[in-house]
GROMACS .gro file of C-alpha atoms in nm:
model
  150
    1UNK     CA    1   8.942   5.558   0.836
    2UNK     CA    2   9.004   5.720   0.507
    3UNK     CA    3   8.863   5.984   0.353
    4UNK     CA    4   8.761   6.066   0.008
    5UNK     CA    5   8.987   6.368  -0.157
    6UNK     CA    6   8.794   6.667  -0.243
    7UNK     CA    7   8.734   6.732  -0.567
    8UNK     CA    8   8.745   7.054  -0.843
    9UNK     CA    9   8.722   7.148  -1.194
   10UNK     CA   10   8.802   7.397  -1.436
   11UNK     CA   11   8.592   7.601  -1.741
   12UNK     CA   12   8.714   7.881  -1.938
   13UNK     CA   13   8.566   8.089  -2.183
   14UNK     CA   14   8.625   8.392  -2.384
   15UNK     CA   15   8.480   8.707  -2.370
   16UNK     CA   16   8.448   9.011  -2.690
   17UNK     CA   17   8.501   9.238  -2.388
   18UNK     CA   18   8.824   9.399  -2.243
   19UNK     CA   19   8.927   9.285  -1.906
   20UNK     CA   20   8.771   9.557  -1.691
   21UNK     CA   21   8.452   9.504  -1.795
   22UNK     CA   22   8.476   9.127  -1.735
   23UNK     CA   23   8.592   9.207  -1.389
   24UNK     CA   24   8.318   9.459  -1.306
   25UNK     CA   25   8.097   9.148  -1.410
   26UNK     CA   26   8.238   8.969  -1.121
   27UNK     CA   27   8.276   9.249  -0.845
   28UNK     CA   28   7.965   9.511  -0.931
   29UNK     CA   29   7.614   9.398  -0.747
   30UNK     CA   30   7.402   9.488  -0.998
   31UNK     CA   31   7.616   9.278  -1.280
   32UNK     CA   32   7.685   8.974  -1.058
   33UNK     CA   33   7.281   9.003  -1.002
   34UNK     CA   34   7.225   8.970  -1.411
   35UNK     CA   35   7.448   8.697  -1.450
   36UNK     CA   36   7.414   8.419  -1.136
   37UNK     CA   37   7.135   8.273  -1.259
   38UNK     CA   38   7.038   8.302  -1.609
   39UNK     CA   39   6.762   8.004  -1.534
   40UNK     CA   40   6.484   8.215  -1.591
   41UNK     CA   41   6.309   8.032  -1.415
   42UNK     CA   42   6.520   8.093  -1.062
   43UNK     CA   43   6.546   8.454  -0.953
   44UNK     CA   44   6.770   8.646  -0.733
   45UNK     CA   45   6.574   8.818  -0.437
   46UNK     CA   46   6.969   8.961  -0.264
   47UNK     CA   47   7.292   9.098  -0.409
   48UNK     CA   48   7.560   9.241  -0.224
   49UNK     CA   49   7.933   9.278  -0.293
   50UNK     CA   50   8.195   9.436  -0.054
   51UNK     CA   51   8.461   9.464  -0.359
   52UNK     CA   52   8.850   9.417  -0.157
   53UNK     CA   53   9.074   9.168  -0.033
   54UNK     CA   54   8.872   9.058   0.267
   55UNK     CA   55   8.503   9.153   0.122
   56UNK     CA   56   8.301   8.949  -0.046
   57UNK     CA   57   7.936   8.886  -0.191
   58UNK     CA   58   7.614   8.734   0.000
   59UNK     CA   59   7.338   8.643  -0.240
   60UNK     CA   60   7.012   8.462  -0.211
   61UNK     CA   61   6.833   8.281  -0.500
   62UNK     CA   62   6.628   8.071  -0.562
   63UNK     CA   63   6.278   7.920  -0.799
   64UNK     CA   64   6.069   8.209  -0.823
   65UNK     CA   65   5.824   8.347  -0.709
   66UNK     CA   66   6.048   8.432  -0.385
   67UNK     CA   67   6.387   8.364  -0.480
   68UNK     CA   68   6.511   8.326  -0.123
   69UNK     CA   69   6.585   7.888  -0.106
   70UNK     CA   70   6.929   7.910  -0.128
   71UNK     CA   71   7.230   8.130   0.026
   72UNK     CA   72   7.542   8.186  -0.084
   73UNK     CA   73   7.869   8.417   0.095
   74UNK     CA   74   8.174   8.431  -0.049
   75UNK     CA   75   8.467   8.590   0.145
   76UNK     CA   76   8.747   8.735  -0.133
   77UNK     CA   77   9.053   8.567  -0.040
   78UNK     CA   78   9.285   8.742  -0.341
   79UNK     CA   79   9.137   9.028  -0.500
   80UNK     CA   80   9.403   9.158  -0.777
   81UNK     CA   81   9.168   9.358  -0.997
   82UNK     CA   82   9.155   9.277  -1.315
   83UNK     CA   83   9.403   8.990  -1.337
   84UNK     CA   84   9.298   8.763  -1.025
   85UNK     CA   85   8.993   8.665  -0.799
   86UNK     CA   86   9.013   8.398  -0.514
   87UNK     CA   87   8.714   8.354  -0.282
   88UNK     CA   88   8.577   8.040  -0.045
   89UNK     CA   89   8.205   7.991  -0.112
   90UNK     CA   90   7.959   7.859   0.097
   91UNK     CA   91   7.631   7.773  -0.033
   92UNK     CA   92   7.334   7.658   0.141
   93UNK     CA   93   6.952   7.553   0.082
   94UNK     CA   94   6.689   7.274   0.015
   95UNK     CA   95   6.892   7.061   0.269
   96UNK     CA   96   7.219   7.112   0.203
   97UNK     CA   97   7.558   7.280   0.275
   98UNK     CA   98   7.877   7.301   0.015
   99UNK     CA   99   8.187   7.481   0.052
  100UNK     CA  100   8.396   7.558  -0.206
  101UNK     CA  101   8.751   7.786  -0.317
  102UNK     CA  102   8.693   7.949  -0.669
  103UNK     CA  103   8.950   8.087  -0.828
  104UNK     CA  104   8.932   8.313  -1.141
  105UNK     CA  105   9.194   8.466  -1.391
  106UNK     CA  106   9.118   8.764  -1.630
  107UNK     CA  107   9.389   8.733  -1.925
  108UNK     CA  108   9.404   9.013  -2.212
  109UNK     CA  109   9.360   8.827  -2.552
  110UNK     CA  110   9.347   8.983  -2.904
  111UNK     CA  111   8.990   9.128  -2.914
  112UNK     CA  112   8.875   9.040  -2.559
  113UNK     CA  113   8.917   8.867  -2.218
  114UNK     CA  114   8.996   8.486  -2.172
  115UNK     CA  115   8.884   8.394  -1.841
  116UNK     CA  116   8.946   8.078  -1.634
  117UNK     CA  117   8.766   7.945  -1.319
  118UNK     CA  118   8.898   7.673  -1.103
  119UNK     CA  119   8.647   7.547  -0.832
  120UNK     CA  120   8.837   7.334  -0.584
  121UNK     CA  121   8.698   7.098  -0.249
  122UNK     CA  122   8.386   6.979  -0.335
  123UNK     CA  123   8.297   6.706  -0.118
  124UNK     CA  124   8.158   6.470  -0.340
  125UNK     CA  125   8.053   6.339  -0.760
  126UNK     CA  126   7.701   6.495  -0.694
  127UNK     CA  127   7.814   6.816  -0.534
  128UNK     CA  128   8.109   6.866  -0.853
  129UNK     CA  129   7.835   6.792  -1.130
  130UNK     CA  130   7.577   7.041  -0.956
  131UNK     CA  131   7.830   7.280  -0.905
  132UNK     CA  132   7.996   7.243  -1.283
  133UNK     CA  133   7.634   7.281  -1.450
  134UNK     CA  134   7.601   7.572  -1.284
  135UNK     CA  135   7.873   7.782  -1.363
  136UNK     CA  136   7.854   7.691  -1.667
  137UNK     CA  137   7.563   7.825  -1.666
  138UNK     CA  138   7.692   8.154  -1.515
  139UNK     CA  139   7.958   8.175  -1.798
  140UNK     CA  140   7.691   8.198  -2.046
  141UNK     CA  141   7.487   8.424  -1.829
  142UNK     CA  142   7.840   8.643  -1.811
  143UNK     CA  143   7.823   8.653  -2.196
  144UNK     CA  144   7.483   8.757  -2.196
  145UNK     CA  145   7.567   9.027  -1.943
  146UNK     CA  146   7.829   9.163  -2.133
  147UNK     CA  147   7.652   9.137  -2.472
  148UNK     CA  148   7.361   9.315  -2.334
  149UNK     CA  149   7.546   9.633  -2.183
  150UNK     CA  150   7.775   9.669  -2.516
   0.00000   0.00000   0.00000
């Protein structure tokens, strides 16, 4: 029997912010809240982030009105502030179960913060294109973010 190989991809974006505040994005509940889902019409009813090596983040989203379909805990498997964030995801709802490895650098460039994001092991096309769509829409909703508490 053979199996198919897990799949990844990778987005970057720059940021007009330094570093820190690009990380506090990523490891501050009430930021990560603002920024996870900037489908307005999708809402986040639970934030927390335990901000080490070892900690994490548990969130549930979801359509609104409740915001509560889908569940996501990530366990920080690196946690190098400011330079380097590595955490396994698992996210589950509406029928089904992904795991995933994310892993996110924070590099210093003239007038901001270049950021790239590697998600690695999807298990399949239509897990990799749900997955892709949405942190790309999480990058935007990171620029938002930041733009908004300047």
């Amino acid at each position: 029997m053979t199996t198919a190989p897990l799949l990844s991809f990778d987005l970057d974006r720059t940021y007009p912010a330094p570093p820190e505040r690009v990380w506090a994005a990523w490891t501050t509940a009430d930021q990560l809240e603002r920024w996870v889902l900037p489908d307005p019409e999708w809402r986040v009813s639970s934030c927390e982030v335990d901000a080490h090596q070892g900690g994490g983040y548990r969130l549930r989203f979801g359509p609104r009105p409740d915001g509560d379909s889908y569940r996501e805990t990530a366990t920080f498997a690196v946690y190098e502030p400011v330079e380097r964030l590595v955490f396994d995801v698992l996210t589950e709802g509406d029928g089904t179960s992904e795991r995933s490895r994310c892993t996110v650098r924070f590099r210093p460039v003239d007038g901001g913060t270049h950021l790239e994001l590697t998600v690695e092991g999807l298990s399949g096309p239509q897990a990799l294109e749900h997955l892709r769509t949405g942190w790309q829409w999480c990058l935007e909703g990171i620029a938002a973010t930041l733009e908004a508490t300047a």
